[in-house]
mmCIF file of C-alpha atoms in Angstrom:
data_model
loop_
_atom_site.group_PDB
_atom_site.id
_atom_site.type_symbol
_atom_site.label_atom_id
_atom_site.label_comp_id
_atom_site.label_asym_id
_atom_site.label_seq_id
_atom_site.Cartn_x
_atom_site.Cartn_y
_atom_site.Cartn_z
ATOM 1 C CA MET A 971 -3.848 -8.893 -24.015
ATOM 2 C CA SER A 972 -2.712 -7.597 -20.652
ATOM 3 C CA GLY A 973 -4.802 -5.698 -18.134
ATOM 4 C CA PHE A 974 -8.079 -6.181 -16.299
ATOM 5 C CA ASP A 975 -10.923 -8.346 -17.524
ATOM 6 C CA PHE A 976 -14.540 -7.244 -16.989
ATOM 7 C CA SER A 977 -16.166 -9.880 -19.065
ATOM 8 C CA ASN A 978 -18.181 -11.289 -16.120
ATOM 9 C CA GLU A 979 -20.042 -8.013 -15.689
ATOM 10 C CA LEU A 980 -23.046 -9.388 -17.753
ATOM 11 C CA ARG A 981 -23.152 -12.546 -15.764
ATOM 12 C CA ASN A 982 -23.055 -10.639 -12.413
ATOM 13 C CA ASN A 983 -25.910 -8.348 -13.581
ATOM 14 C CA TYR A 984 -28.004 -11.267 -14.718
ATOM 15 C CA LEU A 985 -27.432 -13.125 -11.390
ATOM 16 C CA GLY A 986 -28.262 -9.854 -9.502
ATOM 17 C CA HIS A 987 -31.645 -9.531 -11.360
ATOM 18 C CA LYS A 988 -32.494 -13.183 -10.459
ATOM 19 C CA GLY A 989 -32.266 -12.139 -6.825
ATOM 20 C CA LEU A 990 -28.862 -13.413 -5.880
ATOM 21 C CA GLN A 991 -27.154 -11.113 -3.419
ATOM 22 C CA LEU A 992 -23.709 -10.086 -4.811
ATOM 23 C CA PRO A 993 -20.837 -9.399 -2.530
ATOM 24 C CA ARG A 994 -20.363 -5.647 -1.550
ATOM 25 C CA ALA A 995 -17.277 -3.698 -1.795
ATOM 26 C CA THR A 996 -15.005 -3.947 1.142
ATOM 27 C CA SER A 997 -14.552 -0.598 2.872
ATOM 28 C CA THR A 998 -10.905 0.517 2.884
ATOM 29 C CA GLY A 999 -8.908 2.735 5.199
ATOM 30 C CA THR A 1000 -5.579 4.587 5.065
ATOM 31 C CA THR A 1001 -3.817 7.769 5.760
ATOM 32 C CA ILE A 1002 -1.285 9.035 3.108
ATOM 33 C CA VAL A 1003 0.150 12.547 2.899
ATOM 34 C CA GLY A 1004 2.770 14.556 1.117
ATOM 35 C CA CYS A 1005 4.225 18.095 1.406
ATOM 36 C CA LEU A 1006 6.809 20.391 -0.216
ATOM 37 C CA PHE A 1007 9.717 21.702 1.629
ATOM 38 C CA SER A 1008 12.774 23.946 0.619
ATOM 39 C CA ASP A 1009 14.832 21.108 -1.019
ATOM 40 C CA GLY A 1010 12.198 18.662 -2.039
ATOM 41 C CA ILE A 1011 9.243 16.377 -1.004
ATOM 42 C CA VAL A 1012 8.282 14.486 2.115
ATOM 43 C CA LEU A 1013 5.842 11.705 1.792
ATOM 44 C CA GLY A 1014 4.165 9.744 4.574
ATOM 45 C CA ALA A 1015 1.852 6.885 5.204
ATOM 46 C CA ASP A 1016 0.370 4.685 7.928
ATOM 47 C CA THR A 1017 0.894 0.895 7.917
ATOM 48 C CA ARG A 1018 -2.423 -0.671 8.650
ATOM 49 C CA ALA A 1019 -4.132 -2.868 6.103
ATOM 50 C CA THR A 1020 -7.734 -3.764 6.693
ATOM 51 C CA GLU A 1021 -10.399 -6.269 5.468
ATOM 52 C CA GLY A 1022 -13.542 -4.504 6.527
ATOM 53 C CA PRO A 1023 -13.485 -4.626 10.419
ATOM 54 C CA ILE A 1024 -10.392 -6.882 10.461
ATOM 55 C CA VAL A 1025 -6.917 -5.706 10.616
ATOM 56 C CA ALA A 1026 -5.169 -7.845 7.980
ATOM 57 C CA ASP A 1027 -1.573 -6.443 8.232
ATOM 58 C CA LYS A 1028 -0.192 -4.169 11.029
ATOM 59 C CA ASN A 1029 2.957 -3.233 9.157
ATOM 60 C CA CYS A 1030 2.309 -3.081 5.262
ATOM 61 C CA GLU A 1031 4.268 -0.668 3.042
ATOM 62 C CA LYS A 1032 2.106 1.879 1.369
ATOM 63 C CA ILE A 1033 4.925 4.013 -0.185
ATOM 64 C CA HIS A 1034 5.650 2.433 -3.567
ATOM 65 C CA TYR A 1035 8.793 2.706 -5.718
ATOM 66 C CA ILE A 1036 8.251 4.312 -9.227
ATOM 67 C CA THR A 1037 11.752 5.527 -10.094
ATOM 68 C CA ASP A 1038 14.842 6.541 -8.072
ATOM 69 C CA ASN A 1039 13.502 10.035 -7.800
ATOM 70 C CA ILE A 1040 9.733 9.388 -7.646
ATOM 71 C CA ARG A 1041 7.700 7.600 -5.006
ATOM 72 C CA CYS A 1042 3.783 6.953 -4.836
ATOM 73 C CA CYS A 1043 1.756 6.445 -1.796
ATOM 74 C CA GLY A 1044 -1.340 4.320 -2.278
ATOM 75 C CA ALA A 1045 -4.765 4.269 -0.561
ATOM 76 C CA GLY A 1046 -7.747 2.010 -1.429
ATOM 77 C CA THR A 1047 -7.522 -1.514 -2.590
ATOM 78 C CA ALA A 1048 -3.968 -2.754 -1.627
ATOM 79 C CA ALA A 1049 -3.784 -5.047 -4.767
ATOM 80 C CA ASP A 1050 -4.813 -2.342 -7.010
ATOM 81 C CA THR A 1051 -2.340 0.229 -5.532
ATOM 82 C CA GLU A 1052 0.556 -2.281 -5.596
ATOM 83 C CA TYR A 1053 0.110 -3.714 -9.085
ATOM 84 C CA THR A 1054 -0.782 -0.273 -10.670
ATOM 85 C CA THR A 1055 2.373 1.375 -9.274
ATOM 86 C CA ALA A 1056 4.559 -1.710 -10.275
ATOM 87 C CA LEU A 1057 3.115 -1.431 -13.857
ATOM 88 C CA ILE A 1058 3.770 2.329 -14.074
ATOM 89 C CA SER A 1059 7.218 1.853 -12.572
ATOM 90 C CA SER A 1060 7.999 -0.683 -15.397
ATOM 91 C CA ASN A 1061 6.701 1.609 -18.014
ATOM 92 C CA MET A 1062 8.774 4.491 -16.614
ATOM 93 C CA GLU A 1063 11.895 2.419 -16.719
ATOM 94 C CA LEU A 1064 11.149 1.703 -20.421
ATOM 95 C CA HIS A 1065 10.453 5.379 -21.079
ATOM 96 C CA ALA A 1066 13.729 6.293 -19.614
ATOM 97 C CA LEU A 1067 15.624 3.629 -21.587
ATOM 98 C CA SER A 1068 13.855 4.882 -24.818
ATOM 99 C CA THR A 1069 14.491 8.568 -24.361
ATOM 100 C CA GLY A 1070 17.876 8.300 -22.515
ATOM 101 C CA ARG A 1071 16.771 11.008 -19.997
ATOM 102 C CA LYS A 1072 15.865 10.883 -16.338
ATOM 103 C CA PRO A 1073 12.026 10.517 -16.058
ATOM 104 C CA ARG A 1074 9.889 13.458 -14.873
ATOM 105 C CA VAL A 1075 7.196 13.349 -12.249
ATOM 106 C CA VAL A 1076 4.662 14.668 -14.625
ATOM 107 C CA THR A 1077 5.180 11.740 -16.970
ATOM 108 C CA ALA A 1078 4.417 9.291 -14.063
ATOM 109 C CA MET A 1079 1.297 11.316 -13.247
ATOM 110 C CA THR A 1080 0.118 11.347 -16.773
ATOM 111 C CA MET A 1081 0.610 7.405 -17.170
ATOM 112 C CA LEU A 1082 -1.344 6.840 -13.848
ATOM 113 C CA LYS A 1083 -4.229 9.058 -14.500
ATOM 114 C CA GLN A 1084 -4.802 7.835 -18.062
ATOM 115 C CA MET A 1085 -4.736 4.180 -16.812
ATOM 116 C CA LEU A 1086 -7.130 4.795 -13.902
ATOM 117 C CA PHE A 1087 -9.558 6.890 -16.320
ATOM 118 C CA ARG A 1088 -9.374 4.068 -18.689
ATOM 119 C CA TYR A 1089 -11.088 1.752 -16.010
ATOM 120 C CA GLN A 1090 -13.562 4.238 -14.869
ATOM 121 C CA GLY A 1091 -12.857 3.931 -11.151
ATOM 122 C CA HIS A 1092 -13.063 0.071 -10.962
ATOM 123 C CA ILE A 1093 -9.429 0.122 -10.035
ATOM 124 C CA GLY A 1094 -9.566 1.251 -6.367
ATOM 125 C CA ALA A 1095 -6.360 3.281 -6.198
ATOM 126 C CA ALA A 1096 -6.218 6.716 -4.655
ATOM 127 C CA LEU A 1097 -2.593 7.931 -5.006
ATOM 128 C CA VAL A 1098 -0.211 10.559 -3.803
ATOM 129 C CA LEU A 1099 2.634 10.912 -6.245
ATOM 130 C CA GLY A 1100 5.842 12.896 -5.370
ATOM 131 C CA GLY A 1101 9.185 13.461 -6.714
ATOM 132 C CA VAL A 1102 11.943 15.697 -7.838
ATOM 133 C CA ASP A 1103 13.113 16.084 -11.375
ATOM 134 C CA ALA A 1104 15.025 18.490 -13.661
ATOM 135 C CA THR A 1105 12.165 21.098 -13.234
ATOM 136 C CA GLY A 1106 12.085 20.881 -9.405
ATOM 137 C CA PRO A 1107 9.910 19.143 -6.839
ATOM 138 C CA HIS A 1108 6.295 18.130 -7.749
ATOM 139 C CA LEU A 1109 3.446 16.689 -5.706
ATOM 140 C CA PHE A 1110 0.222 15.345 -7.129
ATOM 141 C CA THR A 1111 -2.911 13.560 -5.969
ATOM 142 C CA ILE A 1112 -4.580 11.095 -8.376
ATOM 143 C CA HIS A 1113 -8.188 9.935 -7.644
ATOM 144 C CA PRO A 1114 -9.497 6.486 -8.746
ATOM 145 C CA HIS A 1115 -11.411 7.900 -11.664
ATOM 146 C CA GLY A 1116 -8.413 9.668 -12.974
ATOM 147 C CA SER A 1117 -8.739 13.240 -11.814
ATOM 148 C CA THR A 1118 -5.563 14.944 -10.446
ATOM 149 C CA ASP A 1119 -4.478 17.910 -8.282
ATOM 150 C CA LYS A 1120 -1.258 19.659 -7.869
ATOM 151 C CA LEU A 1121 -0.805 21.249 -4.492
ATOM 152 C CA PRO A 1122 1.919 22.095 -1.902
ATOM 153 C CA TYR A 1123 0.567 19.767 0.604
ATOM 154 C CA VAL A 1124 -1.976 16.836 0.112
ATOM 155 C CA THR A 1125 -3.756 14.035 1.968
ATOM 156 C CA MET A 1126 -5.734 11.141 0.887
ATOM 157 C CA GLY A 1127 -7.461 8.174 2.446
ATOM 158 C CA SER A 1128 -10.089 7.734 5.077
ATOM 159 C CA GLY A 1129 -7.980 9.656 7.583
ATOM 160 C CA SER A 1130 -7.242 12.543 5.135
ATOM 161 C CA LEU A 1131 -9.496 15.037 6.962
ATOM 162 C CA ALA A 1132 -7.585 14.638 10.261
ATOM 163 C CA ALA A 1133 -4.184 14.913 8.495
ATOM 164 C CA MET A 1134 -5.393 17.920 6.448
ATOM 165 C CA ALA A 1135 -6.231 19.675 9.740
ATOM 166 C CA VAL A 1136 -2.700 19.376 10.787
ATOM 167 C CA PHE A 1137 -1.340 20.552 7.446
ATOM 168 C CA GLU A 1138 -3.738 23.543 7.338
ATOM 169 C CA SER A 1139 -2.454 24.717 10.710
ATOM 170 C CA GLY A 1140 1.230 23.840 10.591
ATOM 171 C CA TRP A 1141 2.519 24.060 6.917
ATOM 172 C CA ARG A 1142 4.347 27.051 5.608
ATOM 173 C CA PRO A 1143 6.405 27.684 2.411
ATOM 174 C CA ASN A 1144 10.183 26.813 2.317
ATOM 175 C CA MET A 1145 10.214 24.716 5.423
ATOM 176 C CA GLN A 1146 13.290 22.919 6.499
ATOM 177 C CA ARG A 1147 13.731 19.156 6.192
ATOM 178 C CA ASP A 1148 13.350 18.347 9.860
ATOM 179 C CA ASP A 1149 10.260 20.622 10.277
ATOM 180 C CA ALA A 1150 8.546 19.124 7.234
ATOM 181 C CA LEU A 1151 9.202 15.495 8.413
ATOM 182 C CA ALA A 1152 7.912 16.437 11.798
ATOM 183 C CA LEU A 1153 4.718 17.888 10.237
ATOM 184 C CA VAL A 1154 4.267 14.771 8.034
ATOM 185 C CA LYS A 1155 4.656 12.411 11.149
ATOM 186 C CA ALA A 1156 2.059 14.636 13.053
ATOM 187 C CA ALA A 1157 -0.392 14.492 10.175
ATOM 188 C CA ILE A 1158 -0.083 10.694 9.831
ATOM 189 C CA SER A 1159 -0.367 10.335 13.652
ATOM 190 C CA ALA A 1160 -3.631 12.327 13.484
ATOM 191 C CA GLY A 1161 -4.969 9.854 10.974
ATOM 192 C CA ILE A 1162 -3.863 6.989 12.985
ATOM 193 C CA PHE A 1163 -5.607 8.084 16.176
ATOM 194 C CA ASN A 1164 -8.694 9.669 14.770
ATOM 195 C CA ASP A 1165 -9.470 7.124 12.038
ATOM 196 C CA LEU A 1166 -10.296 3.483 12.623
ATOM 197 C CA GLY A 1167 -9.145 2.514 9.086
ATOM 198 C CA SER A 1168 -5.655 3.854 9.865
ATOM 199 C CA GLY A 1169 -3.234 2.616 12.441
ATOM 200 C CA SER A 1170 0.042 1.032 13.722
ATOM 201 C CA ASN A 1171 3.223 2.846 12.602
ATOM 202 C CA VAL A 1172 4.404 5.839 10.531
ATOM 203 C CA ASP A 1173 6.475 5.476 7.269
ATOM 204 C CA ALA A 1174 8.055 8.450 5.568
ATOM 205 C CA CYS A 1175 10.119 9.088 2.440
ATOM 206 C CA ILE A 1176 12.228 12.276 1.760
ATOM 207 C CA ILE A 1177 12.949 12.977 -1.782
ATOM 208 C CA THR A 1178 15.629 15.672 -2.854
ATOM 209 C CA ALA A 1179 17.347 16.392 -6.155
ATOM 210 C CA ASP A 1180 20.343 13.976 -5.477
ATOM 211 C CA HIS A 1181 19.070 11.506 -2.820
ATOM 212 C CA THR A 1182 15.993 9.615 -1.783
ATOM 213 C CA GLU A 1183 15.640 8.478 1.851
ATOM 214 C CA THR A 1184 13.095 5.870 2.955
ATOM 215 C CA LEU A 1185 12.276 5.874 6.624
ATOM 216 C CA ARG A 1186 10.507 2.669 7.420
ATOM 217 C CA ASN A 1187 8.691 2.745 10.914
ATOM 218 C CA VAL A 1188 9.995 6.127 11.637
ATOM 219 C CA GLU A 1189 7.565 6.368 14.400
ATOM 220 C CA MET A 1190 5.902 3.484 16.256
ATOM 221 C CA PRO A 1191 3.223 4.974 18.477
ATOM 222 C CA ASN A 1192 1.253 1.764 19.043
ATOM 223 C CA VAL A 1193 3.907 -0.693 20.452
ATOM 224 C CA ARG A 1194 2.167 -3.506 22.304
ATOM 225 C CA VAL A 1195 2.861 -3.258 26.022
ATOM 226 C CA GLN A 1196 3.461 -6.100 28.397
ATOM 227 C CA LYS A 1197 0.282 -7.459 29.780
ATOM 228 C CA GLU A 1198 -0.278 -7.037 33.554
ATOM 229 C CA ARG A 1199 -1.100 -10.668 34.192
ATOM 230 C CA THR A 1200 -0.157 -13.947 32.387
ATOM 231 C CA TYR A 1201 -2.991 -16.380 31.402
ATOM 232 C CA THR A 1202 -1.071 -19.757 31.486
ATOM 233 C CA PHE A 1203 -2.702 -22.929 33.037
ATOM 234 C CA ARG A 1204 -0.853 -25.891 34.262
ATOM 235 C CA LYS A 1205 -1.380 -29.162 32.401
ATOM 236 C CA GLY A 1206 -4.471 -31.148 33.635
ATOM 237 C CA THR A 1207 -6.383 -27.954 34.654
ATOM 238 C CA THR A 1208 -9.071 -28.925 32.143
ATOM 239 C CA ALA A 1209 -10.554 -32.547 32.256
ATOM 240 C CA TRP A 1210 -11.101 -34.561 29.022
ATOM 241 C CA THR A 1211 -12.931 -37.832 28.495
ATOM 242 C CA LYS A 1212 -10.827 -39.575 25.851
ATOM 243 C CA GLU A 1213 -7.683 -39.201 23.849
ATOM 244 C CA SER A 1214 -7.124 -40.090 20.280
ATOM 245 C CA VAL A 1215 -3.749 -39.720 18.489
ATOM 246 C CA ARG A 1216 -3.783 -39.995 14.563
ATOM 247 C CA ASN A 1217 -0.583 -40.334 12.568
ATOM 248 C CA LEU A 1218 -0.769 -37.880 9.729
ATOM 249 C CA VAL A 1219 2.462 -38.816 8.089
ATOM 250 C CA VAL A 1220 1.752 -41.344 5.192
ATOM 251 C CA SER A 1221 4.400 -43.895 4.648
ATOM 252 C CA GLU A 1222 4.845 -44.908 1.032
ATOM 253 C CA GLN A 1223 6.669 -47.741 -0.610
ATOM 254 C CA VAL A 1224 8.003 -47.278 -4.155
ATOM 255 C CA ASN A 1225 8.503 -50.314 -6.245
ATOM 256 C CA PRO A 1226 10.814 -49.613 -9.245
ATOM 257 C CA VAL A 1227 9.445 -50.749 -12.624
ATOM 258 C CA GLY A 1228 12.122 -51.562 -15.171
ATOM 259 C CA PRO A 1229 15.959 -51.778 -14.866
ATOM 260 C CA ALA A 1230 17.300 -49.893 -11.935
ATOM 261 C CA ASP A 1231 20.505 -48.720 -13.889
ATOM 262 C CA ALA A 1232 22.235 -45.564 -12.966
ATOM 263 C CA MET A 1233 21.417 -42.546 -15.244
ATOM 264 C CA ASP A 1234 23.906 -41.997 -18.140
ATOM 265 C CA THR A 1235 25.445 -38.506 -17.525
ATOM 266 C CA THR A 1236 28.042 -38.757 -20.381
#
């Protein structure tokens, strides 16, 4: 049976009662946003992936494909967001083939929230789902326990408060495409510069009724500058007492056993 397996929970509880210190959950960080404009949806995300205090990836993708007209931004555990959205994307394609109709955003939202609620928050996926279908543009947030919101502008992740401050002061109904994109870039930048869990570059995705445009690294505010000095040292600067060279390539002689006839390919 497919899905997640929690059969080790009893074992982990037993070991915990015996005094074994179990590993703690790793803190996660992200800034993901979305907002409505006159013709559709603009989604945005930063590109930093962290492992606690370590930056594991400076340029990861957090805007995931669901269908041609639906995208989903993920915050939380990277593996959970990636595989959860991939699973729902597959189910949405099967749903479209079964019904013969273009899938709706509310269908993807229902599938996602039912799956997350089924696992009671153990799947660490906080999602911003946006898309345009036959009924118009729709924007949802989906929390790890399965609760949802439908709002004209949303933020999620550890940098969500900084991003929401930008939306609260700058968003207005029926914005034009360029204005909405600039607002999303400003909101993500606020998360990047005010939250240690967010950083690197800005990704965006613009979804309208007839086109979806993905803007990878639309802004790169943290380009590494050239160092003022170089730290190269000439050979022989540091003394050593002895030198040993090992050959790590293993040579092997193969002795054929049996007749060495050519393989019959007829």
